[in-house]
């Protein structure tokens, strides 16, 4: 009964050994090892080796031949795992070649296997290791060969063995350099592709943020006007019908503007890059008086202190100034006491835009300020993003009143 667990344990160990060895063996390596064996076994020896063979007794030579073949077989079998352990396989095959030379008193038949292992080391490691391996191989093969030839140097043999070692290392080093160049080119191509994908993703995110800002700036203002005027109409519908009617007119006007701007925005989103679609005019400083007039008609007492006029400004600067004033006046209508002051001032290469309004209570003053850092303050967050995108700064001051100041460069700075 105890034999079954022992057999099972042995089977498990055998399976683990097979899984460790066989997946590492490539069919091409088996084929190469077979070709090297045929070369070692059947290719004739060099002329100087043939002369040495003729001096050996045939019976002794036959006995040495079987021993030599066994060493050749072992060396070629080891070549199957040369990719996994290049240095270890090279050293083992080299020792087998030296043993073959000393045992048979003839130049080793394992030289082809040795050169293949030298080539593998050069391919799998680095140039310095390849040079050391080639030098050690030449010395380890030449010295025993000269020794078995009764101390004669045999210059042709010496040069041939050294040349073969150097050639194997040189070819391996060249192949390794070529592979590294290809791998480096592929890595650069993959990095460039990843960079392009990251850039595309970043542009998508930036475009989404831009669309979100445009939607908020274009719609939130008019919706706030609609809300205020609808409340006025509901309050005055019986007490002052003409005033209620006027408020409803403002509601209709603001609604039409919202519908038009939403139509244009959706059209831009649904149009591909090849279609021709004319974008709406970009608002700037020239549209600020109209914005102030609409806010006044909505019930907000706005004082405009314009020291710039219709000066021709960069499109981005003009649009940013307009959106800042639009958002600030919208907040003044929500949180203020019904009045606001807008100041436009050009100083050097900077356009100063400031919108301030009194508030009814400290809690009311804190409302927009808290929204700036909270989840619901998309308007003020978008305002800050707009200003910083132009290279300007945005300052928000809270206290007895609420003040928003944007300092915008008249010339685009940064990349």
Tab-separated table of C-alpha atoms in Angstrom:
chain	number	residue	atom	x	y	z
A	1	UNK	CA	0.000	0.000	0.000
A	2	UNK	CA	2.886	2.319	0.670
A	3	UNK	CA	4.246	1.918	-2.838
A	4	UNK	CA	1.385	3.853	-4.441
A	5	UNK	CA	2.245	7.219	-2.820
A	6	UNK	CA	5.896	6.695	-3.706
A	7	UNK	CA	5.015	6.038	-7.346
A	8	UNK	CA	2.730	9.072	-7.372
A	9	UNK	CA	5.444	11.276	-5.893
A	10	UNK	CA	7.948	10.057	-8.480
A	11	UNK	CA	5.430	10.722	-11.264
A	12	UNK	CA	4.840	14.274	-9.974
A	13	UNK	CA	8.559	14.945	-9.879
A	14	UNK	CA	8.962	13.529	-13.382
A	15	UNK	CA	6.133	15.729	-14.658
A	16	UNK	CA	7.704	18.789	-13.063
A	17	UNK	CA	11.064	17.981	-14.634
A	18	UNK	CA	9.443	17.504	-18.034
A	19	UNK	CA	7.534	20.769	-17.702
A	20	UNK	CA	10.778	22.520	-16.751
A	21	UNK	CA	12.766	21.146	-19.684
A	22	UNK	CA	10.468	20.564	-22.640
A	23	UNK	CA	8.770	23.967	-22.912
A	24	UNK	CA	12.230	25.493	-23.136
A	25	UNK	CA	13.201	23.347	-26.119
A	26	UNK	CA	12.551	24.849	-29.536
A	27	UNK	CA	12.242	22.512	-32.550
A	28	UNK	CA	14.774	24.608	-34.436
A	29	UNK	CA	17.341	23.986	-31.693
A	30	UNK	CA	16.781	20.233	-31.980
A	31	UNK	CA	17.306	20.471	-35.743
A	32	UNK	CA	20.478	22.533	-35.290
A	33	UNK	CA	21.829	20.046	-32.760
A	34	UNK	CA	21.182	17.217	-35.224
A	35	UNK	CA	22.955	19.076	-38.019
A	36	UNK	CA	25.945	19.797	-35.788
A	37	UNK	CA	26.147	16.107	-34.855
A	38	UNK	CA	26.235	15.087	-38.508
A	39	UNK	CA	28.957	17.653	-39.183
A	40	UNK	CA	31.019	16.441	-36.209
A	41	UNK	CA	30.543	12.780	-37.046
A	42	UNK	CA	30.956	12.574	-40.788
A	43	UNK	CA	32.977	15.562	-42.008
A	44	UNK	CA	36.602	14.513	-42.649
A	45	UNK	CA	39.348	15.827	-40.405
A	46	UNK	CA	41.874	18.358	-41.646
A	47	UNK	CA	45.049	17.138	-43.368
A	48	UNK	CA	47.247	17.566	-40.308
A	49	UNK	CA	44.711	15.560	-38.280
A	50	UNK	CA	44.649	12.783	-40.858
A	51	UNK	CA	48.419	12.445	-40.608
A	52	UNK	CA	48.103	12.125	-36.850
A	53	UNK	CA	45.364	9.498	-37.244
A	54	UNK	CA	47.542	7.370	-39.534
A	55	UNK	CA	50.134	7.027	-36.775
A	56	UNK	CA	47.634	5.440	-34.355
A	57	UNK	CA	47.014	1.661	-34.210
A	58	UNK	CA	43.705	0.856	-35.991
A	59	UNK	CA	42.345	-1.220	-33.073
A	60	UNK	CA	43.098	1.531	-30.594
A	61	UNK	CA	41.723	4.084	-33.010
A	62	UNK	CA	38.409	2.175	-33.254
A	63	UNK	CA	38.076	2.067	-29.460
A	64	UNK	CA	38.826	5.759	-29.227
A	65	UNK	CA	36.274	6.415	-31.982
A	66	UNK	CA	33.350	5.132	-29.939
A	67	UNK	CA	34.415	7.183	-26.958
A	68	UNK	CA	34.724	10.236	-29.178
A	69	UNK	CA	31.260	9.673	-30.660
A	70	UNK	CA	29.771	9.445	-27.170
A	71	UNK	CA	31.293	12.790	-26.259
A	72	UNK	CA	30.068	14.301	-29.537
A	73	UNK	CA	26.529	13.047	-28.892
A	74	UNK	CA	26.533	14.533	-25.388
A	75	UNK	CA	27.869	17.866	-26.642
A	76	UNK	CA	25.237	18.083	-29.381
A	77	UNK	CA	22.408	17.148	-27.013
A	78	UNK	CA	23.465	19.980	-24.709
A	79	UNK	CA	23.134	22.424	-27.608
A	80	UNK	CA	19.366	21.976	-27.427
A	81	UNK	CA	19.349	24.164	-24.260
A	82	UNK	CA	21.990	26.651	-25.437
A	83	UNK	CA	19.507	29.567	-25.523
A	84	UNK	CA	18.465	29.113	-21.883
A	85	UNK	CA	21.977	28.763	-20.421
A	86	UNK	CA	24.407	30.036	-23.082
A	87	UNK	CA	27.469	30.430	-20.869
A	88	UNK	CA	26.963	27.181	-18.965
A	89	UNK	CA	26.359	25.161	-22.136
A	90	UNK	CA	29.410	26.730	-23.799
A	91	UNK	CA	31.649	25.862	-20.860
A	92	UNK	CA	30.348	22.280	-20.697
A	93	UNK	CA	30.723	21.692	-24.434
A	94	UNK	CA	34.229	23.170	-24.334
A	95	UNK	CA	35.193	20.791	-21.521
A	96	UNK	CA	33.837	17.857	-23.540
A	97	UNK	CA	35.930	18.949	-26.538
A	98	UNK	CA	39.087	19.130	-24.410
A	99	UNK	CA	38.281	15.720	-22.923
A	100	UNK	CA	37.788	14.319	-26.422
A	101	UNK	CA	41.188	15.616	-27.514
A	102	UNK	CA	43.007	14.266	-24.457
A	103	UNK	CA	41.167	10.928	-24.560
A	104	UNK	CA	41.594	10.151	-28.250
A	105	UNK	CA	44.954	11.919	-28.663
A	106	UNK	CA	43.407	13.462	-31.766
A	107	UNK	CA	41.914	16.853	-32.540
A	108	UNK	CA	38.383	16.892	-31.100
A	109	UNK	CA	35.358	16.137	-33.236
A	110	UNK	CA	33.299	18.497	-31.013
A	111	UNK	CA	34.747	21.649	-32.570
A	112	UNK	CA	31.564	22.422	-34.537
A	113	UNK	CA	29.510	22.164	-31.333
A	114	UNK	CA	32.007	24.429	-29.566
A	115	UNK	CA	31.741	27.089	-32.278
A	116	UNK	CA	27.936	26.994	-32.157
A	117	UNK	CA	28.042	27.514	-28.386
A	118	UNK	CA	30.478	30.433	-28.818
A	119	UNK	CA	28.109	31.989	-31.356
A	120	UNK	CA	25.199	31.575	-28.932
A	121	UNK	CA	27.075	33.272	-26.085
A	122	UNK	CA	27.876	36.211	-28.371
A	123	UNK	CA	24.220	36.505	-29.405
A	124	UNK	CA	22.718	36.177	-25.929
A	125	UNK	CA	25.169	38.256	-23.841
A	126	UNK	CA	27.379	41.229	-24.767
A	127	UNK	CA	30.509	42.048	-26.729
A	128	UNK	CA	32.904	41.899	-23.789
A	129	UNK	CA	31.687	38.432	-22.818
A	130	UNK	CA	31.912	37.308	-26.442
A	131	UNK	CA	35.557	38.413	-26.691
A	132	UNK	CA	36.472	36.623	-23.459
A	133	UNK	CA	34.666	33.455	-24.535
A	134	UNK	CA	36.363	33.477	-27.955
A	135	UNK	CA	39.813	33.900	-26.375
A	136	UNK	CA	39.227	31.165	-23.789
A	137	UNK	CA	37.866	28.849	-26.476
A	138	UNK	CA	40.874	29.379	-28.729
A	139	UNK	CA	43.289	28.684	-25.882
A	140	UNK	CA	41.373	25.680	-24.543
A	141	UNK	CA	41.186	24.066	-27.971
A	142	UNK	CA	44.652	24.956	-29.274
A	143	UNK	CA	46.738	23.936	-26.239
A	144	UNK	CA	45.478	20.297	-26.017
A	145	UNK	CA	45.684	19.970	-29.798
A	146	UNK	CA	49.332	21.077	-29.826
A	147	UNK	CA	50.027	18.783	-26.849
A	148	UNK	CA	48.715	15.635	-28.578
A	149	UNK	CA	50.734	16.497	-31.691
A	150	UNK	CA	53.962	15.819	-29.788
A	151	UNK	CA	54.599	19.473	-29.000
A	152	UNK	CA	54.709	20.695	-32.604
A	153	UNK	CA	53.040	24.080	-32.921
A	154	UNK	CA	51.329	23.339	-36.204
A	155	UNK	CA	50.822	26.954	-37.194
A	156	UNK	CA	48.081	26.190	-39.730
A	157	UNK	CA	46.042	24.363	-37.111
A	158	UNK	CA	46.637	27.082	-34.535
A	159	UNK	CA	45.569	29.845	-36.870
A	160	UNK	CA	42.544	27.895	-38.092
A	161	UNK	CA	41.236	27.201	-34.577
A	162	UNK	CA	41.768	30.811	-33.479
A	163	UNK	CA	40.084	32.069	-36.651
A	164	UNK	CA	37.058	29.814	-36.147
A	165	UNK	CA	36.629	31.016	-32.549
A	166	UNK	CA	36.913	34.676	-33.569
A	167	UNK	CA	34.561	34.170	-36.518
A	168	UNK	CA	31.879	32.520	-34.370
A	169	UNK	CA	32.053	35.350	-31.815
A	170	UNK	CA	32.035	38.048	-34.522
A	171	UNK	CA	29.016	36.595	-36.308
A	172	UNK	CA	27.136	36.245	-33.018
A	173	UNK	CA	27.962	39.817	-32.004
A	174	UNK	CA	26.786	41.104	-35.383
A	175	UNK	CA	23.501	39.217	-35.113
A	176	UNK	CA	22.964	40.538	-31.583
A	177	UNK	CA	23.594	44.130	-32.707
A	178	UNK	CA	21.127	43.710	-35.554
A	179	UNK	CA	18.461	42.312	-33.237
A	180	UNK	CA	19.010	45.118	-30.736
A	181	UNK	CA	18.680	47.690	-33.519
A	182	UNK	CA	15.413	46.142	-34.685
A	183	UNK	CA	14.120	45.904	-31.101
A	184	UNK	CA	15.082	49.528	-30.469
A	185	UNK	CA	13.299	50.647	-33.630
A	186	UNK	CA	10.189	48.693	-32.641
A	187	UNK	CA	10.311	50.162	-29.128
A	188	UNK	CA	10.570	53.677	-30.554
A	189	UNK	CA	7.662	52.993	-32.884
A	190	UNK	CA	5.544	51.646	-30.011
A	191	UNK	CA	6.475	54.625	-27.842
A	192	UNK	CA	5.555	57.011	-30.649
A	193	UNK	CA	2.236	55.222	-31.145
A	194	UNK	CA	1.528	55.347	-27.409
A	195	UNK	CA	2.423	59.040	-27.405
A	196	UNK	CA	0.047	59.692	-30.300
A	197	UNK	CA	-2.734	57.804	-28.533
A	198	UNK	CA	-2.098	59.714	-25.308
A	199	UNK	CA	-2.103	62.999	-27.218
A	200	UNK	CA	-5.369	62.032	-28.891
A	201	UNK	CA	-6.918	61.150	-25.525
A	202	UNK	CA	-5.700	64.431	-24.053
A	203	UNK	CA	-7.188	66.362	-26.945
A	204	UNK	CA	-10.495	64.559	-26.476
A	205	UNK	CA	-10.522	65.478	-22.780
A	206	UNK	CA	-9.620	69.085	-23.548
A	207	UNK	CA	-12.331	69.256	-26.191
A	208	UNK	CA	-14.891	67.836	-23.764
A	209	UNK	CA	-13.926	70.473	-21.200
A	210	UNK	CA	-14.177	73.192	-23.827
A	211	UNK	CA	-17.615	71.983	-24.905
A	212	UNK	CA	-18.725	71.794	-21.268
A	213	UNK	CA	-17.607	75.392	-20.707
A	214	UNK	CA	-19.321	76.595	-23.860
A	215	UNK	CA	-22.552	74.818	-22.983
A	216	UNK	CA	-22.521	76.215	-19.476
A	217	UNK	CA	-21.613	79.741	-20.509
A	218	UNK	CA	-24.074	79.798	-23.397
A	219	UNK	CA	-27.018	78.180	-21.648
A	220	UNK	CA	-26.720	78.868	-17.914
A	221	UNK	CA	-26.933	82.635	-18.364
A	222	UNK	CA	-30.122	82.494	-20.424
A	223	UNK	CA	-31.668	79.860	-18.167
A	224	UNK	CA	-30.999	82.094	-15.159
A	225	UNK	CA	-32.706	84.983	-16.954
A	226	UNK	CA	-35.645	82.727	-17.777
A	227	UNK	CA	-35.895	81.640	-14.158
A	228	UNK	CA	-35.831	85.203	-12.832
A	229	UNK	CA	-38.286	86.573	-15.394
A	230	UNK	CA	-40.636	83.630	-14.963
A	231	UNK	CA	-40.681	84.330	-11.223
A	232	UNK	CA	-41.381	88.005	-11.874
A	233	UNK	CA	-44.218	87.133	-14.249
A	234	UNK	CA	-45.766	84.722	-11.772
A	235	UNK	CA	-45.582	87.366	-9.043
A	236	UNK	CA	-47.041	90.204	-11.138
A	237	UNK	CA	-49.502	88.327	-13.326
A	238	UNK	CA	-52.473	89.701	-11.360
A	239	UNK	CA	-51.054	92.819	-9.713
A	240	UNK	CA	-49.326	94.274	-12.786
A	241	UNK	CA	-50.251	92.413	-15.990
A	242	UNK	CA	-48.182	94.704	-18.306
A	243	UNK	CA	-45.044	94.079	-16.248
A	244	UNK	CA	-45.785	90.349	-16.200
A	245	UNK	CA	-46.246	90.432	-19.978
A	246	UNK	CA	-42.899	92.189	-20.386
A	247	UNK	CA	-41.242	89.570	-18.192
A	248	UNK	CA	-42.712	86.816	-20.354
A	249	UNK	CA	-41.334	88.556	-23.437
A	250	UNK	CA	-37.890	88.390	-21.851
A	251	UNK	CA	-38.497	84.704	-21.107
A	252	UNK	CA	-39.359	84.075	-24.732
A	253	UNK	CA	-36.331	85.997	-25.993
A	254	UNK	CA	-33.977	84.142	-23.678
A	255	UNK	CA	-35.585	80.826	-24.639
A	256	UNK	CA	-35.077	81.530	-28.334
A	257	UNK	CA	-31.451	82.389	-27.707
A	258	UNK	CA	-30.964	79.155	-25.747
A	259	UNK	CA	-32.559	77.106	-28.518
A	260	UNK	CA	-30.419	78.774	-31.178
A	261	UNK	CA	-27.174	78.336	-29.276
A	262	UNK	CA	-28.021	74.726	-28.433
A	263	UNK	CA	-28.851	74.064	-32.092
A	264	UNK	CA	-25.513	75.440	-33.211
A	265	UNK	CA	-23.610	73.557	-30.498
A	266	UNK	CA	-25.294	70.227	-31.278
A	267	UNK	CA	-24.681	70.806	-34.964
A	268	UNK	CA	-20.984	71.295	-34.294
A	269	UNK	CA	-20.861	68.084	-32.261
A	270	UNK	CA	-22.724	66.022	-34.856
A	271	UNK	CA	-20.719	67.247	-37.848
A	272	UNK	CA	-17.647	65.295	-38.919
A	273	UNK	CA	-14.345	66.961	-39.700
A	274	UNK	CA	-14.936	66.951	-43.478
A	275	UNK	CA	-18.199	68.868	-43.400
A	276	UNK	CA	-18.346	72.605	-43.781
A	277	UNK	CA	-20.190	74.246	-40.908
A	278	UNK	CA	-20.024	77.923	-40.097
A	279	UNK	CA	-19.564	78.495	-36.385
A	280	UNK	CA	-21.495	81.315	-34.696
A	281	UNK	CA	-19.729	84.641	-34.244
A	282	UNK	CA	-17.466	84.686	-31.224
A	283	UNK	CA	-18.655	87.253	-28.664
A	284	UNK	CA	-16.158	89.835	-27.483
A	285	UNK	CA	-15.979	93.326	-26.002
A	286	UNK	CA	-18.354	94.739	-28.616
A	287	UNK	CA	-21.124	92.440	-27.338
A	288	UNK	CA	-20.718	93.443	-23.676
A	289	UNK	CA	-23.113	96.456	-23.883
A	290	UNK	CA	-25.781	94.119	-25.287
A	291	UNK	CA	-25.127	91.653	-22.467
A	292	UNK	CA	-25.478	94.440	-19.905
A	293	UNK	CA	-28.697	95.595	-21.555
A	294	UNK	CA	-30.180	92.100	-21.358
A	295	UNK	CA	-29.270	91.808	-17.692
A	296	UNK	CA	-30.841	95.207	-17.015
A	297	UNK	CA	-34.010	94.142	-18.773
A	298	UNK	CA	-33.986	91.022	-16.608
A	299	UNK	CA	-34.106	93.207	-13.514
A	300	UNK	CA	-30.444	93.506	-12.552
A	301	UNK	CA	-29.210	97.068	-12.078
A	302	UNK	CA	-25.839	96.953	-13.876
A	303	UNK	CA	-23.374	99.850	-13.943
A	304	UNK	CA	-20.890	99.595	-16.822
A	305	UNK	CA	-17.606	101.490	-16.416
A	306	UNK	CA	-15.910	100.857	-19.772
A	307	UNK	CA	-12.481	102.430	-20.334
A	308	UNK	CA	-11.641	100.203	-23.312
A	309	UNK	CA	-14.473	100.706	-25.760
A	310	UNK	CA	-14.497	98.825	-29.046
A	311	UNK	CA	-10.756	98.253	-29.098
A	312	UNK	CA	-9.684	95.434	-31.390
A	313	UNK	CA	-8.443	92.690	-29.039
A	314	UNK	CA	-7.276	89.130	-29.652
A	315	UNK	CA	-10.264	86.829	-30.129
A	316	UNK	CA	-9.397	84.655	-27.130
A	317	UNK	CA	-9.009	87.645	-24.827
A	318	UNK	CA	-12.281	89.211	-25.947
A	319	UNK	CA	-14.197	85.936	-25.593
A	320	UNK	CA	-12.738	85.282	-22.142
A	321	UNK	CA	-13.626	88.786	-20.945
A	322	UNK	CA	-17.174	88.375	-22.245
A	323	UNK	CA	-17.649	84.969	-20.570
A	324	UNK	CA	-16.228	86.221	-17.262
A	325	UNK	CA	-18.645	89.154	-17.210
A	326	UNK	CA	-21.529	86.920	-18.287
A	327	UNK	CA	-20.916	84.384	-15.509
A	328	UNK	CA	-20.270	87.067	-12.900
A	329	UNK	CA	-23.511	88.901	-13.734
A	330	UNK	CA	-25.403	85.609	-13.647
A	331	UNK	CA	-24.026	84.956	-10.150
A	332	UNK	CA	-24.919	88.518	-9.142
A	333	UNK	CA	-28.497	87.864	-10.194
A	334	UNK	CA	-28.580	84.645	-8.162
A	335	UNK	CA	-26.806	85.699	-4.980
A	336	UNK	CA	-26.775	89.508	-4.990
A	337	UNK	CA	-29.192	92.224	-3.978
A	338	UNK	CA	-30.106	93.264	-7.502
A	339	UNK	CA	-27.168	95.442	-8.560
A	340	UNK	CA	-23.695	94.941	-9.998
A	341	UNK	CA	-20.808	96.999	-11.333
A	342	UNK	CA	-18.646	96.077	-14.339
A	343	UNK	CA	-15.256	97.731	-14.862
A	344	UNK	CA	-13.121	97.338	-17.999
A	345	UNK	CA	-9.656	98.880	-17.892
A	346	UNK	CA	-6.632	98.512	-20.155
A	347	UNK	CA	-3.282	98.936	-18.437
A	348	UNK	CA	-0.150	98.308	-20.487
A	349	UNK	CA	-0.436	94.842	-22.013
A	350	UNK	CA	-3.120	93.720	-19.559
A	351	UNK	CA	-6.894	93.956	-19.704
A	352	UNK	CA	-8.487	94.218	-16.254
A	353	UNK	CA	-12.041	92.943	-15.951
A	354	UNK	CA	-13.806	93.310	-12.607
A	355	UNK	CA	-17.393	92.549	-11.675
A	356	UNK	CA	-18.587	93.279	-8.142
A	357	UNK	CA	-21.932	93.135	-6.456
A	358	UNK	CA	-23.282	93.570	-2.909
A	359	UNK	CA	-24.905	90.610	-1.206
A	360	UNK	CA	-27.808	90.430	1.164
A	361	UNK	CA	-26.024	88.380	3.853
A	362	UNK	CA	-22.671	86.690	4.578
A	363	UNK	CA	-24.285	83.364	3.769
A	364	UNK	CA	-25.281	84.702	0.396
A	365	UNK	CA	-21.798	85.971	-0.209
A	366	UNK	CA	-20.341	82.610	0.587
A	367	UNK	CA	-22.529	80.835	-1.890
A	368	UNK	CA	-20.528	81.381	-5.074
A	369	UNK	CA	-17.251	81.107	-3.226
A	370	UNK	CA	-18.109	77.697	-1.906
A	371	UNK	CA	-19.247	76.691	-5.348
A	372	UNK	CA	-15.817	77.428	-6.734
A	373	UNK	CA	-14.318	74.487	-4.881
A	374	UNK	CA	-17.414	72.326	-4.732
A	375	UNK	CA	-18.969	69.894	-7.139
A	376	UNK	CA	-21.676	72.309	-8.348
A	377	UNK	CA	-19.573	75.353	-9.188
A	378	UNK	CA	-18.954	74.507	-12.820
A	379	UNK	CA	-19.358	78.134	-13.884
A	380	UNK	CA	-16.616	79.540	-11.675
A	381	UNK	CA	-14.403	76.516	-12.327
A	382	UNK	CA	-14.809	77.013	-16.063
A	383	UNK	CA	-14.152	80.732	-15.612
A	384	UNK	CA	-10.846	80.040	-13.894
A	385	UNK	CA	-9.874	77.527	-16.600
A	386	UNK	CA	-10.646	80.055	-19.320
A	387	UNK	CA	-8.603	82.804	-17.700
A	388	UNK	CA	-5.620	80.562	-16.971
A	389	UNK	CA	-5.712	79.213	-20.534
A	390	UNK	CA	-4.992	82.734	-21.805
A	391	UNK	CA	-2.119	83.160	-19.346
A	392	UNK	CA	-4.134	85.421	-17.066
A	393	UNK	CA	-5.122	85.281	-13.411
A	394	UNK	CA	-8.488	85.165	-11.687
A	395	UNK	CA	-9.068	86.640	-8.223
A	396	UNK	CA	-12.266	86.107	-6.244
A	397	UNK	CA	-12.908	88.254	-3.173
A	398	UNK	CA	-15.663	87.667	-0.634
A	399	UNK	CA	-16.795	89.853	2.227
A	400	UNK	CA	-19.544	92.442	2.392
A	401	UNK	CA	-19.750	91.991	-1.347
A	402	UNK	CA	-18.616	89.547	-3.982
A	403	UNK	CA	-15.943	90.540	-6.501
A	404	UNK	CA	-14.440	88.722	-9.474
A	405	UNK	CA	-11.339	90.190	-11.102
A	406	UNK	CA	-9.666	88.790	-14.211
A	407	UNK	CA	-6.325	90.099	-15.476
A	408	UNK	CA	-5.979	89.057	-19.115
A	409	UNK	CA	-2.864	89.514	-21.279
A	410	UNK	CA	-3.473	91.347	-24.514
A	411	UNK	CA	-0.845	89.158	-26.161
A	412	UNK	CA	-0.955	85.363	-25.896
A	413	UNK	CA	1.740	84.033	-23.588
A	414	UNK	CA	3.095	80.526	-23.197
A	415	UNK	CA	3.207	77.744	-25.784
